[in-house]
PDB file of C-alpha atoms in Angstrom:
ATOM      1  CA  MET A 347      -7.500   9.565   5.655  1.00 39.00           C
ATOM      2  CA  ARG A 348      -4.252   8.180   5.138  1.00 40.00           C
ATOM      3  CA  THR A 349      -3.155   5.788   7.807  1.00 40.00           C
ATOM      4  CA  ILE A 350      -0.094   5.306   9.144  1.00 43.00           C
ATOM      5  CA  LYS A 351       1.325   2.952  11.356  1.00 42.00           C
ATOM      6  CA  ILE A 352       4.877   2.749  13.570  1.00 45.00           C
ATOM      7  CA  VAL A 353       5.863   0.926  16.357  1.00 44.00           C
ATOM      8  CA  ILE A 354       7.868   1.756  18.171  1.00 48.00           C
ATOM      9  CA  PHE A 355       9.873  -0.880  19.857  1.00 47.00           C
ATOM     10  CA  PHE A 356      13.195   0.828  20.596  1.00 48.00           C
ATOM     11  CA  ILE A 357      11.741   2.064  23.434  1.00 46.00           C
ATOM     12  CA  VAL A 358      11.474  -1.409  25.049  1.00 44.00           C
ATOM     13  CA  ALA A 359      15.198  -0.526  25.431  1.00 45.00           C
ATOM     14  CA  PHE A 360      15.329   2.871  26.226  1.00 49.00           C
ATOM     15  CA  PHE A 361      12.952   3.096  28.971  1.00 48.00           C
ATOM     16  CA  PRO A 362      12.921   1.243  32.365  1.00 45.00           C
ATOM     17  CA  SER A 363       9.028  -0.283  32.453  1.00 44.00           C
ATOM     18  CA  LYS A 364       7.631   1.975  35.457  1.00 42.00           C
ATOM     19  CA  ILE A 365       8.332   5.191  33.022  1.00 43.00           C
ATOM     20  CA  LEU A 366       5.204   5.513  31.126  1.00 45.00           C
ATOM     21  CA  SER A 367       2.544   5.366  32.497  1.00 42.00           C
ATOM     22  CA  GLN A 368      -0.798   3.220  31.116  1.00 36.00           C
ATOM     23  CA  SER A 369      -3.326   6.258  29.605  1.00 39.00           C
ATOM     24  CA  LYS A 370      -3.662   5.968  26.202  1.00 44.00           C
ATOM     25  CA  THR A 371      -4.290   9.425  25.842  1.00 54.00           C
ATOM     26  CA  VAL A 372      -2.797  11.845  23.069  1.00 61.00           C
ATOM     27  CA  ASN A 373      -0.995  13.427  26.460  1.00 80.00           C
ATOM     28  CA  LYS A 374       0.571  10.542  26.977  1.00 83.00           C
ATOM     29  CA  ALA A 375       1.430   9.205  23.487  1.00 85.00           C
ATOM     30  CA  ASN A 376       3.781  13.127  23.381  1.00 88.00           C
ATOM     31  CA  GLU A 377       4.847  11.869  26.643  1.00 89.00           C
ATOM     32  CA  ALA A 378       6.286   8.716  24.893  1.00 87.00           C
ATOM     33  CA  LEU A 379       8.020   9.826  22.398  1.00 90.00           C
ATOM     34  CA  LYS A 380       9.652  13.254  24.238  1.00 93.00           C
ATOM     35  CA  LYS A 381      11.149  10.349  26.408  1.00 91.00           C
ATOM     36  CA  LEU A 382      12.234   8.134  23.245  1.00 90.00           C
ATOM     37  CA  LEU A 383      13.211  12.148  21.841  1.00 93.00           C
ATOM     38  CA  ASP A 384      15.440  13.268  24.576  1.00 94.00           C
ATOM     39  CA  LYS A 385      16.889   9.234  25.269  1.00 91.00           C
ATOM     40  CA  LEU A 386      18.422   9.708  21.326  1.00 90.00           C
ATOM     41  CA  ASN A 387      19.081  13.380  21.402  1.00 91.00           C
ATOM     42  CA  GLY A 388      21.557  12.309  25.084  1.00 92.00           C
ATOM     43  CA  TYR A 389      23.569   9.943  22.705  1.00 91.00           C
ATOM     44  CA  GLU A 390      26.659  11.434  21.534  1.00 93.00           C
ATOM     45  CA  SER A 391      26.750   7.892  18.981  1.00 93.00           C
ATOM     46  CA  ILE A 392      24.526   4.521  18.488  1.00 90.00           C
ATOM     47  CA  SER A 393      26.157   1.732  16.793  1.00 91.00           C
ATOM     48  CA  TYR A 394      23.397  -0.846  15.657  1.00 89.00           C
ATOM     49  CA  ASN A 395      22.991  -3.566  12.545  1.00 90.00           C
ATOM     50  CA  TYR A 396      19.948  -3.248  10.644  1.00 86.00           C
ATOM     51  CA  HIS A 397      17.898  -5.419   8.053  1.00 86.00           C
ATOM     52  CA  ASN A 398      15.910  -4.056   5.419  1.00 84.00           C
ATOM     53  CA  SER A 399      13.380  -6.989   3.085  1.00 86.00           C
ATOM     54  CA  MET A 400      11.204  -5.652   1.046  1.00 85.00           C
ATOM     55  CA  ASN A 401       8.662  -8.006  -1.132  1.00 89.00           C
ATOM     56  CA  TYR A 402       6.365  -6.860  -3.724  1.00 90.00           C
ATOM     57  CA  PHE A 403       4.382 -10.464  -4.497  1.00 91.00           C
ATOM     58  CA  SER A 404       2.809  -9.168  -7.243  1.00 92.00           C
ATOM     59  CA  ALA A 405       5.744  -8.225  -9.279  1.00 92.00           C
ATOM     60  CA  ASP A 406       7.333 -11.304  -7.971  1.00 92.00           C
ATOM     61  CA  TYR A 407      10.152  -8.861  -6.171  1.00 93.00           C
ATOM     62  CA  HIS A 408      12.261 -10.383  -3.132  1.00 91.00           C
ATOM     63  CA  TYR A 409      15.120  -7.994  -1.823  1.00 88.00           C
ATOM     64  CA  GLU A 410      16.406  -8.301   1.392  1.00 89.00           C
ATOM     65  CA  TYR A 411      19.424  -5.759   2.523  1.00 86.00           C
ATOM     66  CA  GLY A 412      21.913  -5.620   5.991  1.00 89.00           C
ATOM     67  CA  GLY A 413      24.822  -4.047   7.594  1.00 91.00           C
ATOM     68  CA  HIS A 414      25.680  -2.118  10.202  1.00 93.00           C
ATOM     69  CA  THR A 415      26.114   1.074  11.525  1.00 92.00           C
ATOM     70  CA  PHE A 416      28.028   3.648  13.893  1.00 94.00           C
ATOM     71  CA  ILE A 417      26.456   7.488  14.261  1.00 93.00           C
ATOM     72  CA  ASP A 418      28.341  10.066  15.849  1.00 94.00           C
ATOM     73  CA  PHE A 419      26.103  12.947  17.206  1.00 91.00           C
ATOM     74  CA  LYS A 420      29.020  15.091  18.860  1.00 91.00           C
ATOM     75  CA  ILE A 421      29.673  17.071  15.486  1.00 84.00           C
ATOM     76  CA  THR A 422      26.523  19.506  14.730  1.00 77.00           C
ATOM     77  CA  ASP A 423      28.074  22.073  11.604  1.00 83.00           C
ATOM     78  CA  SER A 424      27.791  19.371   9.566  1.00 88.00           C
ATOM     79  CA  ILE A 425      24.799  19.599   6.842  1.00 90.00           C
ATOM     80  CA  LEU A 426      23.734  16.591   8.404  1.00 90.00           C
ATOM     81  CA  GLY A 427      24.478  17.410  12.465  1.00 88.00           C
ATOM     82  CA  PHE A 428      26.066  13.817  12.583  1.00 91.00           C
ATOM     83  CA  LYS A 429      28.729  11.731  11.279  1.00 94.00           C
ATOM     84  CA  TYR A 430      28.659   7.968   9.695  1.00 93.00           C
ATOM     85  CA  GLN A 431      29.729   4.502   8.654  1.00 95.00           C
ATOM     86  CA  CYS A 432      27.767   2.447   7.017  1.00 94.00           C
ATOM     87  CA  GLU A 433      29.053  -1.489   5.708  1.00 95.00           C
ATOM     88  CA  ASP A 434      27.233  -4.337   4.466  1.00 92.00           C
ATOM     89  CA  LEU A 435      28.328  -7.252   1.959  1.00 93.00           C
ATOM     90  CA  GLN A 436      30.120  -4.846  -0.838  1.00 93.00           C
ATOM     91  CA  SER A 437      30.310  -1.518  -0.108  1.00 94.00           C
ATOM     92  CA  ARG A 438      30.825   0.613   3.054  1.00 96.00           C
ATOM     93  CA  HIS A 439      29.464   4.521   3.007  1.00 95.00           C
ATOM     94  CA  VAL A 440      31.699   7.117   5.112  1.00 96.00           C
ATOM     95  CA  TYR A 441      30.340  10.998   5.275  1.00 95.00           C
ATOM     96  CA  ASN A 442      33.199  12.273   7.588  1.00 94.00           C
ATOM     97  CA  GLY A 443      31.147  16.114   8.229  1.00 92.00           C
ATOM     98  CA  THR A 444      32.667  17.336   5.225  1.00 93.00           C
ATOM     99  CA  GLU A 445      32.942  14.526   2.400  1.00 95.00           C
ATOM    100  CA  TYR A 446      30.881  11.978   1.924  1.00 95.00           C
ATOM    101  CA  PHE A 447      33.059   8.794   0.148  1.00 95.00           C
ATOM    102  CA  SER A 448      31.558   5.266  -1.059  1.00 95.00           C
ATOM    103  CA  ILE A 449      34.031   1.937  -1.278  1.00 96.00           C
ATOM    104  CA  ASN A 450      32.891  -0.947  -3.341  1.00 96.00           C
ATOM    105  CA  LYS A 451      34.505  -3.647  -2.157  1.00 95.00           C
ATOM    106  CA  LYS A 452      33.846  -6.289  -5.224  1.00 94.00           C
ATOM    107  CA  ASP A 453      35.568  -3.237  -7.867  1.00 94.00           C
ATOM    108  CA  SER A 454      37.767  -2.506  -4.761  1.00 95.00           C
ATOM    109  CA  THR A 455      36.706   1.452  -6.022  1.00 97.00           C
ATOM    110  CA  ILE A 456      36.341   4.901  -4.031  1.00 96.00           C
ATOM    111  CA  LYS A 457      34.158   8.104  -4.303  1.00 96.00           C
ATOM    112  CA  ILE A 458      34.188  10.625  -3.291  1.00 96.00           C
ATOM    113  CA  VAL A 459      32.284  13.781  -3.119  1.00 94.00           C
ATOM    114  CA  ARG A 460      33.129  17.056  -1.537  1.00 94.00           C
ATOM    115  CA  LYS A 461      30.835  19.912  -2.059  1.00 90.00           C
ATOM    116  CA  LEU A 462      27.388  18.426  -0.613  1.00 90.00           C
ATOM    117  CA  LYS A 463      23.866  19.483   0.187  1.00 88.00           C
ATOM    118  CA  THR A 464      21.082  17.465   2.700  1.00 86.00           C
ATOM    119  CA  ASN A 465      19.342  15.577  -0.338  1.00 86.00           C
ATOM    120  CA  TYR A 466      22.303  14.416  -1.937  1.00 89.00           C
ATOM    121  CA  PHE A 467      21.657  11.239   1.820  1.00 87.00           C
ATOM    122  CA  ALA A 468      18.153  11.192   0.807  1.00 83.00           C
ATOM    123  CA  GLY A 469      17.958   8.086  -1.345  1.00 79.00           C
ATOM    124  CA  PHE A 470      20.338   6.283   1.333  1.00 82.00           C
ATOM    125  CA  SER A 471      18.467   2.305   2.123  1.00 79.00           C
ATOM    126  CA  PHE A 472      20.470   2.191   5.729  1.00 78.00           C
ATOM    127  CA  PHE A 473      18.989   5.432   6.852  1.00 80.00           C
ATOM    128  CA  LEU A 474      15.048   3.781   6.145  1.00 76.00           C
ATOM    129  CA  ASN A 475      13.544   2.945   9.129  1.00 77.00           C
ATOM    130  CA  SER A 476      16.689   3.531  11.111  1.00 83.00           C
ATOM    131  CA  LEU A 477      17.179   5.942  14.488  1.00 84.00           C
ATOM    132  CA  VAL A 478      18.066   8.644  12.370  1.00 86.00           C
ATOM    133  CA  THR A 479      15.478   8.756  10.708  1.00 85.00           C
ATOM    134  CA  LEU A 480      12.600   8.401  13.843  1.00 88.00           C
ATOM    135  CA  LYS A 481      15.245  11.178  15.644  1.00 89.00           C
ATOM    136  CA  MET A 482      14.820  13.566  13.332  1.00 88.00           C
ATOM    137  CA  ALA A 483      10.938  13.286  11.835  1.00 90.00           C
ATOM    138  CA  LEU A 484      10.211  13.004  16.165  1.00 92.00           C
ATOM    139  CA  PRO A 485      10.109  16.755  17.232  1.00 94.00           C
ATOM    140  CA  GLU A 486       8.121  17.158  14.071  1.00 93.00           C
ATOM    141  CA  ILE A 487       5.066  14.338  15.396  1.00 90.00           C
ATOM    142  CA  ILE A 488       5.493  15.526  18.118  1.00 92.00           C
ATOM    143  CA  SER A 489       4.175  18.708  17.542  1.00 91.00           C
ATOM    144  CA  ASP A 490       1.651  18.722  15.274  1.00 89.00           C
ATOM    145  CA  ILE A 491      -1.522  18.601  16.601  1.00 85.00           C
ATOM    146  CA  GLU A 492      -3.377  17.675  13.268  1.00 86.00           C
ATOM    147  CA  ILE A 493      -1.569  14.177  14.049  1.00 84.00           C
ATOM    148  CA  GLU A 494      -3.487  11.377  15.870  1.00 83.00           C
ATOM    149  CA  LYS A 495      -1.275   9.853  18.424  1.00 82.00           C
ATOM    150  CA  ASN A 496      -2.744   6.505  20.819  1.00 80.00           C
ATOM    151  CA  LEU A 497      -0.143   4.283  23.268  1.00 78.00           C
ATOM    152  CA  THR A 498      -1.081   0.974  23.624  1.00 77.00           C
ATOM    153  CA  ASP A 499       1.107  -1.094  25.874  1.00 73.00           C
ATOM    154  CA  THR A 500       1.651  -4.984  25.890  1.00 77.00           C
ATOM    155  CA  ILE A 501       3.296  -7.058  29.003  1.00 75.00           C
ATOM    156  CA  MET A 502       5.701  -9.392  27.841  1.00 71.00           C
ATOM    157  CA  ASN A 503       6.854 -12.511  29.752  1.00 72.00           C
ATOM    158  CA  ASN A 504       6.133 -10.302  33.402  1.00 73.00           C
ATOM    159  CA  ASN A 505       9.239  -8.201  33.015  1.00 71.00           C
ATOM    160  CA  PHE A 506       8.919  -6.047  29.604  1.00 64.00           C
ATOM    161  CA  ILE A 507       6.313  -3.757  28.884  1.00 66.00           C
ATOM    162  CA  CYS A 508       6.178  -3.032  24.714  1.00 69.00           C
ATOM    163  CA  TYR A 509       4.795  -0.288  23.800  1.00 67.00           C
ATOM    164  CA  LYS A 510       2.923   1.351  20.643  1.00 67.00           C
ATOM    165  CA  ILE A 511       2.352   3.620  19.192  1.00 67.00           C
ATOM    166  CA  SER A 512      -0.025   4.407  16.360  1.00 67.00           C
ATOM    167  CA  ILE A 513       0.325   7.628  14.169  1.00 68.00           C
ATOM    168  CA  PHE A 514      -2.450   8.594  12.066  1.00 66.00           C
ATOM    169  CA  SER A 515      -2.141  11.746   9.546  1.00 54.00           C
TER     170      SER A 515
END
């Protein structure tokens, strides 16, 4: 059995501490995930900074990257179901719902792609473990009864409750 653990700290930001009960049943985990999905689906746009770090000690490899992302969910008829802009120190990536633009700041070049398919966006690192990924994965995670889900919580500073949802598949 392969184990996948997902810690969802987003719940702290999206839910007041009294919304979720302390129960650890699958139904409570699904309830929490549904509430998070409802909250994510309620946003017309989201803007956030991201940071990712990759460490492969055995290969002596370390790489960090980050930037800013803006996502507009108001458009629903695009192949992704949203428009976005992602920017880091070297580049800016823009999808306006029909075309994709990539601007290389160092080389002062722009690439435009007009005939797009969904898989074109599959390898974009700024969507790795992002709110978009979470929003798209949650319906399948919630509906799959084969996935074991547990809900636990921790009170921090007598003020916030941080919920951890472990998902095993």
